[in-house]
Coordinates of C-alpha atoms in Angstrom, one line a residue:
Chain A
M48 CA -47.0 12.2 -55.5
E49 CA -45.8 11.3 -52.1
R50 CA -42.4 12.8 -51.3
T51 CA -39.7 11.3 -49.2
E52 CA -38.2 13.5 -46.5
V53 CA -34.8 14.8 -47.4
C54 CA -32.1 13.2 -45.4
F55 CA -28.6 14.4 -45.0
I56 CA -25.9 11.8 -45.1
I57 CA -22.4 12.8 -44.2
P58 CA -20.0 10.6 -46.1
K59 CA -16.9 9.3 -44.3
V60 CA -14.1 10.0 -46.7
Q61 CA -14.4 13.3 -48.5
E62 CA -15.2 15.6 -45.6
T63 CA -11.6 16.7 -45.4
I64 CA -11.1 17.3 -49.1
K65 CA -11.5 20.8 -50.3
M66 CA -13.6 19.7 -53.2
K67 CA -17.1 20.9 -54.3
E68 CA -19.4 18.5 -56.0
V69 CA -22.3 19.6 -58.2
R70 CA -25.3 17.8 -59.7
L71 CA -27.3 19.4 -62.4
H72 CA -30.8 18.2 -63.1
G73 CA -32.3 18.9 -66.5
R74 CA -34.2 17.4 -69.3
G75 CA -32.5 15.8 -72.3
G76 CA -31.8 18.5 -74.8
Q77 CA -31.8 21.4 -72.3
G78 CA -28.0 21.7 -72.2
G79 CA -27.2 20.5 -68.7
V80 CA -24.2 18.6 -69.9
T81 CA -22.9 21.6 -71.8
S82 CA -23.3 23.7 -68.6
A83 CA -21.3 21.2 -66.6
E84 CA -18.6 21.2 -69.3
L85 CA -18.4 25.0 -69.3
V86 CA -18.0 25.3 -65.6
A87 CA -15.2 22.7 -65.6
I88 CA -13.4 24.3 -68.5
A89 CA -13.7 27.7 -66.8
A90 CA -12.5 26.3 -63.4
I91 CA -9.5 24.7 -65.1
A92 CA -8.7 27.9 -67.0
E93 CA -8.4 29.7 -63.7
G94 CA -5.9 27.2 -62.4
K95 CA -8.2 24.9 -60.5
Y96 CA -8.8 21.2 -61.0
A97 CA -12.2 20.0 -62.3
Q98 CA -14.1 17.1 -63.8
A99 CA -17.4 17.3 -65.7
F100 CA -19.3 14.3 -66.8
P101 CA -22.8 13.2 -67.9
S102 CA -24.8 10.4 -66.3
F103 CA -23.2 7.8 -68.5
G104 CA -25.5 6.1 -71.0
P105 CA -28.2 6.8 -73.5
E106 CA -30.2 10.0 -72.8
R107 CA -33.5 10.8 -74.3
R108 CA -34.8 14.3 -75.3
G109 CA -37.2 15.5 -72.7
A110 CA -36.5 12.8 -70.1
P111 CA -35.0 13.8 -66.7
V112 CA -31.2 13.7 -66.9
A113 CA -28.3 14.7 -64.7
A114 CA -24.8 15.9 -65.2
F115 CA -22.0 16.3 -62.7
I116 CA -19.1 18.7 -61.8
R117 CA -16.2 18.4 -59.4
V118 CA -14.1 21.5 -58.7
S119 CA -11.1 21.5 -56.4
D120 CA -8.0 23.5 -55.6
D121 CA -6.0 20.2 -55.5
Q122 CA -5.8 17.4 -58.0
I123 CA -9.0 15.3 -58.0
R124 CA -8.3 11.7 -57.3
T125 CA -11.6 9.9 -57.5
R126 CA -13.6 8.4 -60.3
E127 CA -16.6 7.6 -58.2
K128 CA -20.0 8.9 -59.2
V129 CA -21.3 12.0 -57.3
Y130 CA -23.4 10.6 -54.4
H131 CA -23.3 13.6 -52.1
P132 CA -23.3 16.9 -53.9
D133 CA -22.6 20.2 -52.2
I134 CA -24.6 22.0 -54.8
V135 CA -27.6 21.0 -56.9
V136 CA -28.7 23.0 -59.9
V137 CA -32.2 22.4 -61.4
L138 CA -32.7 23.7 -64.9
D139 CA -36.4 22.9 -65.3
P140 CA -39.2 24.1 -63.0
S141 CA -41.1 20.9 -63.4
L142 CA -38.4 18.6 -62.1
P143 CA -38.6 19.0 -58.3
A144 CA -42.1 17.5 -58.5
L145 CA -40.7 14.4 -60.3
V146 CA -37.2 13.9 -59.0
N147 CA -35.9 14.2 -55.4
V148 CA -33.5 17.0 -56.3
A149 CA -32.0 17.1 -52.8
E150 CA -31.1 13.4 -52.7
G151 CA -27.8 12.8 -51.0
L152 CA -27.3 16.6 -50.5
R153 CA -24.4 17.2 -48.1
E154 CA -25.2 19.0 -44.9
G155 CA -25.0 22.7 -45.5
G156 CA -25.6 22.1 -49.2
I157 CA -27.6 24.3 -51.5
V158 CA -30.3 23.6 -54.1
I159 CA -30.5 26.2 -56.9
L160 CA -33.8 26.3 -58.7
N161 CA -35.3 27.7 -61.8
T162 CA -38.7 28.8 -60.5
E163 CA -41.4 31.4 -60.4
K164 CA -42.5 30.3 -56.9
S165 CA -41.7 31.9 -53.6
E166 CA -39.4 30.4 -51.1
E167 CA -42.5 29.5 -48.9
E168 CA -44.2 27.7 -51.8
I169 CA -41.1 25.8 -52.7
R170 CA -40.6 24.6 -49.1
K171 CA -44.2 23.6 -48.9
D172 CA -44.6 22.0 -52.3
F173 CA -41.3 20.1 -52.5
G174 CA -40.4 19.6 -48.9
L175 CA -37.0 21.2 -49.3
Q176 CA -35.4 22.2 -46.0
C177 CA -31.9 23.1 -47.2
K178 CA -30.5 26.4 -48.3
L179 CA -32.0 27.6 -51.5
A180 CA -31.3 29.9 -54.4
M181 CA -34.0 30.9 -56.8
V182 CA -34.3 32.6 -60.1
D183 CA -37.0 32.8 -62.8
A184 CA -34.7 31.5 -65.5
N185 CA -37.4 30.7 -68.0
T186 CA -38.5 34.4 -68.2
I187 CA -34.8 35.5 -68.4
A188 CA -34.0 33.0 -71.1
R189 CA -37.1 33.8 -73.1
E190 CA -36.4 37.6 -73.0
E191 CA -32.6 37.4 -73.5
L192 CA -32.3 34.4 -75.8
G193 CA -35.8 34.2 -77.3
L194 CA -35.9 30.5 -76.1
P195 CA -36.7 28.9 -72.8
I196 CA -33.3 27.1 -72.8
T197 CA -32.0 27.8 -69.3
N198 CA -28.6 26.1 -69.1
T199 CA -26.5 29.2 -69.5
T200 CA -29.0 31.4 -67.6
M201 CA -28.7 29.0 -64.6
L202 CA -24.9 29.4 -64.7
G203 CA -25.5 32.9 -63.5
A204 CA -27.5 31.6 -60.6
L205 CA -24.8 29.0 -59.8
L206 CA -22.1 31.7 -59.7
K207 CA -24.2 34.1 -57.5
A208 CA -25.1 31.3 -55.0
T209 CA -21.7 29.5 -54.8
G210 CA -18.8 31.4 -56.4
I211 CA -17.6 28.0 -57.5
V212 CA -15.9 29.6 -60.5
S213 CA -15.3 33.3 -61.5
M214 CA -17.4 35.1 -64.1
E215 CA -14.5 36.0 -66.5
P216 CA -13.3 32.5 -67.4
L217 CA -16.9 31.4 -67.7
E218 CA -17.5 34.2 -70.1
H219 CA -14.5 33.0 -72.2
A220 CA -15.7 29.5 -72.1
L221 CA -19.2 30.6 -73.4
E222 CA -17.6 32.7 -76.1
K223 CA -15.6 29.7 -77.3
R224 CA -18.5 27.3 -77.2
F225 CA -21.3 29.6 -78.6
G226 CA -19.5 31.9 -81.0
R227 CA -22.1 34.2 -82.7
I228 CA -24.8 33.5 -80.0
A229 CA -22.4 33.9 -77.1
P230 CA -23.4 37.6 -76.3
K231 CA -27.0 36.6 -75.7
N232 CA -26.0 33.7 -73.5
K233 CA -23.7 36.0 -71.5
A234 CA -26.4 38.6 -71.1
A235 CA -28.8 35.9 -69.8
M236 CA -26.2 34.6 -67.4
K237 CA -25.4 38.0 -66.1
R238 CA -29.0 38.9 -65.6
A239 CA -29.6 35.7 -63.7
F240 CA -26.6 36.5 -61.6
K241 CA -28.3 39.8 -60.6
E242 CA -31.8 38.4 -60.1
T243 CA -31.0 35.2 -58.2
V244 CA -32.2 35.3 -54.6
V245 CA -30.3 33.2 -52.0
T246 CA -32.0 32.2 -48.8
G247 CA -30.3 32.2 -45.5
Chain B
M242 CA 5.4 25.8 -71.5
T243 CA 2.1 24.2 -72.4
K244 CA -1.0 25.0 -70.5
R245 CA -3.6 22.7 -68.8
V246 CA -7.0 23.1 -70.4
G247 CA -10.4 21.5 -69.7
M248 CA -11.0 19.0 -72.5
E249 CA -13.0 15.8 -73.1
V250 CA -10.5 12.9 -72.8
S251 CA -11.7 11.4 -76.1
I252 CA -11.0 14.7 -77.9
A253 CA -7.6 14.8 -76.2
V254 CA -6.7 11.3 -77.4
A255 CA -7.8 12.2 -81.0
E256 CA -5.6 15.3 -80.7
A257 CA -2.7 13.1 -79.6
A258 CA -3.1 11.0 -82.7
K259 CA -3.1 14.3 -84.7
L260 CA 0.1 15.5 -82.9
A261 CA 1.6 12.1 -83.7
R262 CA 0.9 12.9 -87.4
A263 CA -1.0 9.6 -88.0
E264 CA -1.3 9.0 -91.7
V265 CA -4.0 6.4 -92.1
I266 CA -7.0 6.1 -89.7
P267 CA -9.4 3.3 -90.6
A268 CA -12.2 3.2 -88.0
Y269 CA -15.7 2.2 -87.3
P270 CA -17.7 4.1 -84.6
I271 CA -18.9 2.3 -81.5
T272 CA -19.8 3.6 -78.1
P273 CA -17.9 4.8 -76.1
Q274 CA -15.0 5.2 -78.6
T275 CA -17.1 7.3 -81.0
H276 CA -15.9 10.8 -80.0
I277 CA -12.3 9.8 -80.8
V278 CA -12.9 8.8 -84.4
E279 CA -15.6 11.5 -84.9
H280 CA -13.1 14.2 -84.0
L281 CA -10.3 12.7 -86.1
S282 CA -12.7 12.5 -89.1
E283 CA -13.6 16.1 -88.5
I284 CA -10.1 17.4 -88.3
I285 CA -9.1 15.5 -91.4
A286 CA -12.1 16.9 -93.3
D287 CA -11.1 20.4 -92.1
G288 CA -7.6 19.9 -93.4
E289 CA -6.0 20.2 -89.9
L290 CA -4.5 16.7 -90.3
D291 CA -3.0 15.4 -93.5
A292 CA -4.2 11.8 -93.2
E293 CA -6.5 9.3 -94.9
F294 CA -9.6 8.5 -92.9
V295 CA -11.1 5.3 -94.1
P296 CA -14.8 5.0 -93.1
V297 CA -14.9 1.2 -93.2
E298 CA -18.0 -1.0 -93.1
S299 CA -17.0 -2.9 -89.9
E300 CA -14.3 -3.3 -87.3
H301 CA -13.1 -6.5 -89.1
A302 CA -12.5 -4.3 -92.2
A303 CA -11.0 -1.5 -90.0
M304 CA -8.3 -3.8 -88.6
S305 CA -7.7 -5.4 -92.1
C306 CA -7.2 -1.9 -93.5
C307 CA -4.8 -1.1 -90.6
V308 CA -2.8 -4.1 -91.6
G309 CA -2.6 -3.1 -95.2
A310 CA -1.7 0.5 -94.5
A311 CA 1.0 -0.5 -91.9
A312 CA 2.4 -3.0 -94.4
A313 CA 2.7 -0.2 -96.9
G314 CA 4.7 1.8 -94.3
A315 CA 2.1 4.3 -93.0
R316 CA 1.8 5.5 -89.5
V317 CA -1.6 3.9 -88.5
F318 CA -4.1 4.7 -85.8
T319 CA -7.5 3.3 -84.9
S320 CA -9.8 2.9 -82.0
S321 CA -12.5 0.5 -80.9
S322 CA -14.5 -0.9 -78.0
S323 CA -16.3 -4.0 -76.8
Q324 CA -18.2 -5.8 -79.6
G325 CA -16.3 -3.9 -82.1
L326 CA -13.0 -5.1 -80.7
S327 CA -14.4 -8.6 -80.7
L328 CA -15.3 -8.3 -84.4
M329 CA -11.7 -7.3 -85.1
S330 CA -10.5 -10.4 -83.2
E331 CA -9.7 -12.5 -86.3
I332 CA -7.3 -9.8 -87.6
L333 CA -5.8 -8.6 -84.3
Y334 CA -3.3 -11.5 -84.2
I335 CA -2.0 -10.8 -87.7
P336 CA -0.2 -7.4 -87.4
S337 CA 1.5 -8.5 -84.2
T338 CA 3.2 -11.7 -85.5
M339 CA 3.8 -9.9 -88.8
R340 CA 5.5 -7.2 -86.8
L341 CA 3.5 -4.3 -88.1
P342 CA 3.6 -1.1 -85.9
M343 CA 0.2 0.6 -85.3
V344 CA -1.6 2.2 -82.4
M345 CA -5.1 1.5 -81.2
A346 CA -6.9 3.3 -78.4
V347 CA -9.2 0.7 -76.8
V348 CA -12.0 2.5 -74.9
N349 CA -12.8 -0.3 -72.6
R350 CA -16.4 -1.5 -72.3
A351 CA -18.3 -4.6 -71.2
L352 CA -19.3 -7.4 -73.6
S353 CA -22.8 -8.7 -74.3
A354 CA -25.0 -10.4 -73.0
P355 CA -26.7 -8.6 -71.4
I356 CA -26.1 -5.6 -73.6
S357 CA -24.0 -3.1 -71.8
I358 CA -22.3 0.1 -73.1
W359 CA -20.6 0.7 -69.8
N360 CA -17.1 0.2 -68.6
D361 CA -15.1 -2.8 -67.5
H362 CA -12.1 -4.7 -69.0
Q363 CA -13.8 -7.7 -70.5
D364 CA -13.3 -6.5 -74.1
I365 CA -9.5 -6.3 -73.9
M366 CA -9.1 -9.4 -71.7
V367 CA -10.8 -11.5 -74.4
Q368 CA -7.9 -10.1 -76.6
R369 CA -5.3 -10.6 -73.9
D370 CA -3.2 -13.0 -76.1
I371 CA -3.2 -11.0 -79.4
G372 CA 0.5 -10.3 -79.0
W373 CA 0.2 -6.5 -78.9
I374 CA 1.9 -4.4 -76.3
Q375 CA -0.9 -3.3 -73.9
T376 CA -0.9 -0.4 -71.5
F377 CA -3.7 1.0 -69.2
A378 CA -4.3 4.7 -68.5
E379 CA -5.3 6.0 -65.1
N380 CA -6.5 9.4 -66.2
G381 CA -7.0 11.6 -69.3
Q382 CA -3.4 13.0 -69.3
E383 CA -2.0 9.5 -69.2
A384 CA -4.3 8.4 -72.1
V385 CA -2.8 11.2 -74.2
D386 CA 0.8 10.5 -73.0
L387 CA 0.5 6.7 -73.5
T388 CA -0.9 7.3 -77.0
L389 CA 2.2 9.3 -78.0
H390 CA 4.4 6.8 -76.2
A391 CA 2.7 4.0 -78.1
F392 CA 3.7 5.4 -81.5
R393 CA 7.3 5.8 -80.3
V394 CA 7.5 2.2 -79.0
A395 CA 5.7 0.6 -81.9
E396 CA 8.0 2.0 -84.5
M397 CA 11.3 1.4 -82.6
K398 CA 13.4 -0.8 -84.9
S399 CA 13.9 -3.6 -82.4
V400 CA 10.2 -3.6 -81.4
H401 CA 8.1 -3.2 -84.6
L402 CA 4.9 -4.3 -82.8
P403 CA 1.3 -2.9 -82.5
V404 CA 0.4 -1.2 -79.3
A405 CA -3.1 -1.0 -77.6
V406 CA -3.6 1.9 -75.2
N407 CA -6.5 1.1 -72.9
L408 CA -8.7 3.8 -71.4
D409 CA -11.9 3.2 -69.4
G410 CA -15.1 3.9 -71.3
F411 CA -17.1 6.9 -70.1
I412 CA -15.2 7.0 -66.7
L413 CA -12.3 8.5 -68.7
S414 CA -13.5 8.9 -72.3
H415 CA -16.4 11.1 -71.6
V416 CA -15.0 13.3 -68.8
I417 CA -13.9 16.9 -69.2
E418 CA -10.7 17.2 -67.1
P419 CA -7.4 19.1 -67.2
I420 CA -5.2 18.1 -70.1
E421 CA -1.8 19.4 -71.1
L422 CA -1.4 18.8 -74.8
P423 CA 2.2 19.0 -75.8
D424 CA 3.6 21.3 -78.5
Q425 CA 3.8 19.9 -82.0
E426 CA 7.5 20.8 -82.1
D427 CA 8.2 18.6 -79.1
V428 CA 6.1 15.7 -80.4
D429 CA 8.0 15.9 -83.7
K430 CA 11.2 15.6 -81.7
Y431 CA 9.9 12.6 -79.8
L432 CA 8.4 10.9 -82.9
P433 CA 10.6 11.2 -85.9
R434 CA 9.2 10.2 -89.3
F435 CA 8.4 6.5 -89.4
K436 CA 10.9 4.5 -91.3
P437 CA 9.7 0.9 -91.4
R438 CA 12.3 -1.9 -91.5
Y439 CA 10.5 -3.4 -94.4
K440 CA 7.4 -2.4 -96.3
L441 CA 5.3 -3.4 -99.4
D442 CA 7.0 -1.6 -102.2
P443 CA 6.7 -2.6 -105.9
R444 CA 10.3 -1.5 -106.5
K445 CA 11.5 -3.9 -103.9
P446 CA 8.9 -6.7 -103.8
I447 CA 8.7 -8.9 -100.6
S448 CA 6.0 -11.3 -99.4
M449 CA 4.3 -10.7 -96.0
G450 CA 2.2 -13.1 -94.1
P451 CA 2.7 -16.3 -96.1
V452 CA 1.6 -19.7 -95.0
G453 CA 3.5 -21.0 -91.9
I454 CA 4.0 -24.7 -92.6
P455 CA 4.7 -26.9 -89.5
E456 CA 8.5 -26.5 -90.1
I457 CA 8.4 -22.7 -89.5
Y458 CA 5.1 -21.9 -87.6
T459 CA 6.6 -22.6 -84.2
E460 CA 9.7 -20.4 -85.0
A461 CA 7.5 -17.6 -86.1
K462 CA 5.5 -17.7 -82.9
V463 CA 8.7 -17.9 -80.8
A464 CA 10.2 -15.0 -82.6
H465 CA 7.0 -13.0 -81.8
D466 CA 7.1 -14.0 -78.1
R467 CA 10.8 -13.1 -77.9
A468 CA 10.2 -9.8 -79.6
I469 CA 7.4 -8.7 -77.2
K470 CA 9.4 -9.9 -74.1
N471 CA 12.4 -8.0 -75.4
S472 CA 10.3 -4.9 -76.0
K473 CA 10.1 -4.1 -72.3
K474 CA 13.4 -2.4 -72.1
M475 CA 12.5 -0.3 -75.2
I476 CA 9.1 0.6 -73.6
V477 CA 11.0 1.8 -70.6
K478 CA 13.5 3.7 -72.7
A479 CA 10.7 5.4 -74.6
W480 CA 9.2 6.5 -71.3
K481 CA 12.6 7.9 -70.3
E482 CA 12.8 9.8 -73.5
F483 CA 9.2 11.0 -72.9
A484 CA 10.1 12.3 -69.5
E485 CA 13.1 14.2 -70.9
I486 CA 11.0 16.0 -73.4
F487 CA 7.6 16.4 -71.7
G488 CA 8.6 16.2 -68.0
R489 CA 6.1 13.5 -67.0
E490 CA 7.5 10.2 -65.8
Y491 CA 6.0 6.8 -66.4
H492 CA 7.0 3.3 -65.3
P493 CA 5.7 -0.2 -66.1
I494 CA 4.4 -0.5 -62.5
E495 CA 3.5 2.4 -60.1
S496 CA 3.5 2.2 -56.4
Y497 CA 1.5 4.4 -54.0
R498 CA 2.3 4.4 -50.2
T499 CA 3.7 0.9 -50.4
E500 CA 6.5 1.7 -47.8
D501 CA 6.0 -0.6 -44.8
A502 CA 2.6 -1.8 -46.2
D503 CA 1.6 -5.3 -45.2
L504 CA -1.3 -5.3 -47.6
L505 CA -1.4 -4.0 -51.2
L506 CA -4.2 -3.4 -53.5
V507 CA -3.3 -4.2 -57.1
T508 CA -5.3 -2.4 -59.9
M509 CA -5.2 -1.4 -63.5
G510 CA -6.8 1.7 -65.2
S511 CA -8.9 4.5 -63.8
I512 CA -10.1 2.8 -60.6
S513 CA -6.6 3.3 -59.4
E514 CA -7.3 7.0 -58.6
T515 CA -10.2 6.1 -56.3
A516 CA -8.0 3.3 -54.9
M517 CA -5.4 5.9 -53.9
T518 CA -8.1 7.9 -52.1
A519 CA -9.1 4.7 -50.3
V520 CA -5.5 4.0 -49.3
D521 CA -5.2 7.6 -47.9
A522 CA -8.4 7.0 -45.8
M523 CA -7.1 3.7 -44.5
R524 CA -3.6 5.1 -43.8
D525 CA -5.3 7.8 -41.8
R526 CA -6.8 5.1 -39.6
G527 CA -3.4 3.5 -39.1
E528 CA -3.8 0.7 -41.6
K529 CA -0.6 -0.3 -43.4
V530 CA -2.1 -0.4 -46.9
G531 CA -0.7 0.6 -50.2
L532 CA -1.4 0.4 -53.9
V533 CA 0.4 -1.2 -56.8
R534 CA -0.8 -0.3 -60.2
I535 CA -0.1 -2.1 -63.4
R536 CA 0.4 0.3 -66.3
L537 CA 2.2 -2.2 -68.6
W538 CA 0.1 -5.3 -68.9
R539 CA 1.8 -6.9 -72.0
P540 CA 4.6 -7.7 -71.8
F541 CA 3.9 -8.4 -68.1
P542 CA 6.7 -6.6 -66.2
G543 CA 7.4 -9.4 -63.7
L544 CA 10.6 -8.1 -62.2
E545 CA 9.2 -4.6 -61.7
F546 CA 6.1 -6.1 -60.1
R547 CA 8.1 -8.2 -57.7
K548 CA 10.1 -5.2 -56.7
A549 CA 7.0 -3.1 -56.2
I550 CA 5.3 -5.5 -53.8
G551 CA 8.4 -5.6 -51.6
K552 CA 7.8 -7.5 -48.4
A553 CA 4.0 -7.1 -48.4
K554 CA 2.2 -10.2 -46.9
I555 CA -1.1 -9.9 -48.6
L556 CA -2.2 -8.8 -52.1
A557 CA -5.8 -7.9 -53.0
V558 CA -5.8 -8.1 -56.8
V559 CA -8.8 -6.3 -58.5
D560 CA -10.0 -7.6 -61.9
R561 CA -12.6 -5.8 -64.0
C562 CA -13.4 -9.0 -65.8
L563 CA -15.1 -12.3 -64.8
P564 CA -14.2 -15.2 -67.0
P565 CA -16.9 -17.8 -66.2
G566 CA -15.5 -21.1 -64.9
A567 CA -11.9 -19.9 -64.7
V568 CA -9.7 -20.1 -61.6
C569 CA -10.0 -16.4 -61.1
G570 CA -9.8 -13.1 -63.1
P571 CA -7.0 -12.7 -65.6
V572 CA -4.9 -10.3 -63.5
G573 CA -5.3 -12.4 -60.4
A574 CA -4.3 -15.5 -62.4
E575 CA -1.3 -13.8 -63.9
I576 CA 0.0 -12.7 -60.5
R577 CA -0.7 -16.0 -58.8
S578 CA 1.1 -17.8 -61.6
F579 CA 4.0 -15.3 -61.5
L580 CA 4.5 -15.6 -57.8
Y581 CA 3.9 -19.3 -57.4
K582 CA 6.6 -20.9 -55.2
I583 CA 8.6 -17.8 -55.0
P584 CA 10.0 -17.9 -51.4
G585 CA 8.3 -15.4 -49.1
A586 CA 5.6 -14.7 -51.7
P587 CA 2.5 -12.9 -50.3
K588 CA -0.9 -14.5 -50.0
I589 CA -3.0 -13.5 -53.0
F590 CA -6.7 -12.8 -53.0
S591 CA -8.5 -12.2 -56.2
F592 CA -11.5 -9.8 -56.4
V593 CA -13.7 -8.9 -59.3
A594 CA -15.3 -5.5 -59.2
G595 CA -16.8 -2.8 -61.5
L596 CA -18.4 -5.0 -64.1
G597 CA -20.5 -3.3 -66.8
G598 CA -20.3 0.2 -65.2
R599 CA -20.9 -0.7 -61.5
D600 CA -19.1 2.0 -59.5
V601 CA -16.0 1.0 -57.6
T602 CA -16.1 3.3 -54.6
V603 CA -13.7 4.0 -51.7
E604 CA -16.0 1.8 -49.6
R605 CA -15.6 -1.1 -52.0
F606 CA -11.8 -0.9 -51.8
E607 CA -12.1 -0.9 -48.0
E608 CA -14.3 -4.0 -48.2
M609 CA -11.7 -5.8 -50.3
V610 CA -8.9 -4.9 -47.9
D611 CA -11.0 -6.1 -44.9
K612 CA -11.9 -9.3 -46.7
A613 CA -8.3 -10.0 -47.8
R614 CA -7.2 -9.6 -44.2
A615 CA -9.9 -12.0 -43.0
Y616 CA -9.1 -14.5 -45.7
A617 CA -5.4 -14.4 -44.8
K618 CA -6.4 -15.8 -41.4
K619 CA -9.0 -18.2 -42.6
R620 CA -8.7 -19.5 -46.2
P621 CA -11.8 -18.8 -48.3
R622 CA -13.7 -21.5 -50.1
E623 CA -13.4 -19.8 -53.5
L624 CA -10.3 -18.6 -55.2
Y625 CA -12.0 -15.2 -56.1
E626 CA -14.9 -13.1 -55.0
V627 CA -17.1 -10.8 -56.9
I628 CA -17.6 -7.6 -54.9
G629 CA -20.9 -5.8 -54.5
V630 CA -23.2 -8.5 -55.8
R631 CA -26.8 -7.9 -54.9
E632 CA -28.1 -11.4 -53.7
Q633 CA -31.8 -12.1 -53.9

């Protein structure tokens, strides 16, 4: 498939706002919306302001879907969709070939990928020129959870690459959401935090 | 001191109905209201709320059931959206003229056709004249607070009317954001046990909702009209009480950076937050722009609105509803009609934006402001303009 060149658009308004916007790409049923919710809940628990929302509308299991997060030190006063994320998280290794994951990415933004590929291969195969973070989340999730469900694993990569939220409140949010299976999810998240490679 | 927690707004609204100790909740699920009634049904089943959840077969039945329960003196809550609200329509006029208090969260969504599950205000605007008190929330916290306020107002002895709290579908209902849920103790202080002025009681039989023959129908309707007009001071009083207990202040109309503004945007609901960001951006460029937000839509708070617009020369009124063939959107029409022939009234331009989930961005507000300024110099052909239409 022919890929369009990634272009950076600097929006007029939100430059001055100390707010980070995140877009998560996943497939329906992979838990992208849950991940977004957990980050927002954790950020709010540590005194920040946050929003998390799905791409509104019907979502089908297996189809490419997106979820969004805003985190800010100040009250968030916008209800726009997220057009220019600072951070993109991709839960599924097959998605960058199907979706332009860097669409609208703000200058200096980062794309965080679940991948087995090397940086060189990613840049070549997907035409990504931006800052990257990479982790083999499928392997981690399979070994830690017994399932290739990478939503909580990729939270570890998000934390390592951006520090958008602290580990502790996120662990609390995971405990509250997952109860009995929280320890496995926490282990996967922490291992991803260790194994994530961030490019310069 | 209560704490802000990250919570889905729908869940927070359901929790508000729980804190209000709603007693009867007849409801039928419809997107995007579903999470509210799902959560209530869950917490009732779990024994967290001592209430009767009535899983009715349609919205028509839901509202009928609300009428019966309120007539029997229960504290009643329900929620609906879009087609579901339309299906209630026949019954919606009944509790208001019968003066039966109840609270409904209307999670605003477009109307078919074409089928749309996404947000605008067409569903409630179709029901504009049902004679309910109607408020619009800007964010999740406000949706919670307005729900509590709605119970307080509805049950005030001199009010005794149903209240619809509007919150934007998806844009508010499905977002996780910071919410401060009040303590039960404080809510109990704010909302004492409901003591209806009259109720259906076999020991003291009364008739409710009999035939209104021509000799009394007009008087019944006038009594309803007077009751809702007079309710405004009680609505304000209930917000004052709310501020004293919970510390958050609300008014029928809110102003944002209106001082020395020559042009004002006029909005309702969640787009107001984006509108404030747009006002900030335009103010940074030296434009004298402000925002007036209508929180209380029915009864229309004319005096407060007039005070809020001050000496502004131009109003750009945003409607989230397009009534085909009408003079303009309902909010635009209301304001035009209210300000007609008032000396020194501003020029009013009516815009329609954000239909069926179309995003209303900062750029769209800037476009409306620019257009309103241009139209103030050269009168436009049409009395309203739909913003962001993709023409072939």
